[in-house]
């Protein structure tokens, strides 16, 4: 299991378009990936409805938790996406 805190740097956060791209990227990995918010709310990273409903904004800190066969790779790719580095 890999855990990493990330401060979201996407201009519009994980609103409609950003959420769709994030979920699409997460769905490319076999690992189970969860977004944990400060309120200890857990969101499945492969759920478009869950990610959009979370309304994660730029500057918000989240924790990515990946568990599975490609956990390192999935965490690194999603972290880069949230940091707007891809």
mmCIF file of C-alpha atoms in Angstrom:
data_model
loop_
_atom_site.group_PDB
_atom_site.id
_atom_site.type_symbol
_atom_site.label_atom_id
_atom_site.label_comp_id
_atom_site.label_asym_id
_atom_site.label_seq_id
_atom_site.Cartn_x
_atom_site.Cartn_y
_atom_site.Cartn_z
ATOM 1 C CA UNK A 1 0.000 0.000 0.000
ATOM 2 C CA UNK A 2 1.248 3.457 -0.959
ATOM 3 C CA UNK A 3 -0.006 6.701 0.605
ATOM 4 C CA UNK A 4 0.904 10.210 -0.512
ATOM 5 C CA UNK A 5 -0.397 13.642 0.500
ATOM 6 C CA UNK A 6 -0.840 16.000 -2.431
ATOM 7 C CA UNK A 7 -1.951 19.627 -2.689
ATOM 8 C CA UNK A 8 -4.116 19.909 -5.799
ATOM 9 C CA UNK A 9 -2.662 22.358 -8.331
ATOM 10 C CA UNK A 10 -5.234 22.006 -11.130
ATOM 11 C CA UNK A 11 -6.647 25.443 -11.966
ATOM 12 C CA UNK A 12 -10.266 24.277 -11.604
ATOM 13 C CA UNK A 13 -9.607 21.474 -9.136
ATOM 14 C CA UNK A 14 -11.454 18.238 -9.776
ATOM 15 C CA UNK A 15 -14.549 19.768 -11.321
ATOM 16 C CA UNK A 16 -16.224 18.205 -14.387
ATOM 17 C CA UNK A 17 -13.382 18.072 -16.929
ATOM 18 C CA UNK A 18 -10.590 17.541 -14.404
ATOM 19 C CA UNK A 19 -12.600 14.854 -12.621
ATOM 20 C CA UNK A 20 -13.266 13.029 -15.891
ATOM 21 C CA UNK A 21 -9.566 13.027 -16.830
ATOM 22 C CA UNK A 22 -8.558 11.937 -13.319
ATOM 23 C CA UNK A 23 -11.037 9.027 -13.277
ATOM 24 C CA UNK A 24 -10.004 7.978 -16.781
ATOM 25 C CA UNK A 25 -6.350 7.938 -15.723
ATOM 26 C CA UNK A 26 -7.150 6.026 -12.496
ATOM 27 C CA UNK A 27 -9.162 3.459 -14.458
ATOM 28 C CA UNK A 28 -6.066 2.547 -16.484
ATOM 29 C CA UNK A 29 -4.544 0.896 -13.400
ATOM 30 C CA UNK A 30 -5.424 -2.395 -11.721
ATOM 31 C CA UNK A 31 -4.702 -1.034 -8.240
ATOM 32 C CA UNK A 32 -7.475 0.051 -5.906
ATOM 33 C CA UNK A 33 -7.065 3.808 -5.563
ATOM 34 C CA UNK A 34 -8.770 5.947 -2.943
ATOM 35 C CA UNK A 35 -8.803 9.695 -2.366
ATOM 36 C CA UNK A 36 -8.932 10.595 1.320
ATOM 37 C CA UNK A 37 -10.082 14.100 2.235
ATOM 38 C CA UNK A 38 -9.190 15.888 5.480
ATOM 39 C CA UNK A 39 -12.685 15.181 6.803
ATOM 40 C CA UNK A 40 -11.734 11.469 6.619
ATOM 41 C CA UNK A 41 -14.079 11.068 3.668
ATOM 42 C CA UNK A 42 -13.023 8.216 1.372
ATOM 43 C CA UNK A 43 -13.684 8.424 -2.379
ATOM 44 C CA UNK A 44 -13.048 5.712 -4.963
ATOM 45 C CA UNK A 45 -10.765 7.315 -7.553
ATOM 46 C CA UNK A 46 -12.435 5.334 -10.347
ATOM 47 C CA UNK A 47 -15.908 6.706 -9.530
ATOM 48 C CA UNK A 48 -16.785 9.761 -11.620
ATOM 49 C CA UNK A 49 -19.786 10.552 -9.426
ATOM 50 C CA UNK A 50 -17.742 10.271 -6.228
ATOM 51 C CA UNK A 51 -14.897 12.418 -7.521
ATOM 52 C CA UNK A 52 -17.226 15.105 -8.901
ATOM 53 C CA UNK A 53 -19.345 15.146 -5.731
ATOM 54 C CA UNK A 54 -16.235 15.690 -3.602
ATOM 55 C CA UNK A 55 -15.765 19.127 -5.248
ATOM 56 C CA UNK A 56 -12.009 19.144 -4.618
ATOM 57 C CA UNK A 57 -10.612 22.628 -5.258
ATOM 58 C CA UNK A 58 -7.185 23.979 -6.169
ATOM 59 C CA UNK A 59 -5.030 24.264 -3.038
ATOM 60 C CA UNK A 60 -6.890 21.520 -1.182
ATOM 61 C CA UNK A 61 -4.813 18.764 0.394
ATOM 62 C CA UNK A 62 -5.828 15.184 -0.346
ATOM 63 C CA UNK A 63 -4.232 11.830 0.314
ATOM 64 C CA UNK A 64 -3.920 9.277 -2.465
ATOM 65 C CA UNK A 65 -3.942 5.665 -1.301
ATOM 66 C CA UNK A 66 -3.093 2.967 -3.843
ATOM 67 C CA UNK A 67 -3.080 -0.749 -3.162
ATOM 68 C CA UNK A 68 -2.416 -3.426 -5.743
ATOM 69 C CA UNK A 69 -0.063 -4.771 -8.354
ATOM 70 C CA UNK A 70 0.899 -1.396 -9.845
ATOM 71 C CA UNK A 71 0.387 0.824 -6.803
ATOM 72 C CA UNK A 72 3.652 2.775 -7.174
ATOM 73 C CA UNK A 73 3.028 3.583 -10.819
ATOM 74 C CA UNK A 74 -0.620 4.516 -10.290
ATOM 75 C CA UNK A 75 0.140 6.780 -7.327
ATOM 76 C CA UNK A 76 2.936 8.548 -9.223
ATOM 77 C CA UNK A 77 0.771 9.126 -12.316
ATOM 78 C CA UNK A 78 -2.190 10.472 -10.343
ATOM 79 C CA UNK A 79 0.062 12.650 -8.184
ATOM 80 C CA UNK A 80 1.609 14.181 -11.319
ATOM 81 C CA UNK A 81 -1.889 14.828 -12.681
ATOM 82 C CA UNK A 82 -3.039 16.573 -9.491
ATOM 83 C CA UNK A 83 0.154 18.637 -9.420
ATOM 84 C CA UNK A 84 -0.551 19.665 -13.031
ATOM 85 C CA UNK A 85 2.823 18.250 -14.120
ATOM 86 C CA UNK A 86 1.824 16.116 -17.076
#
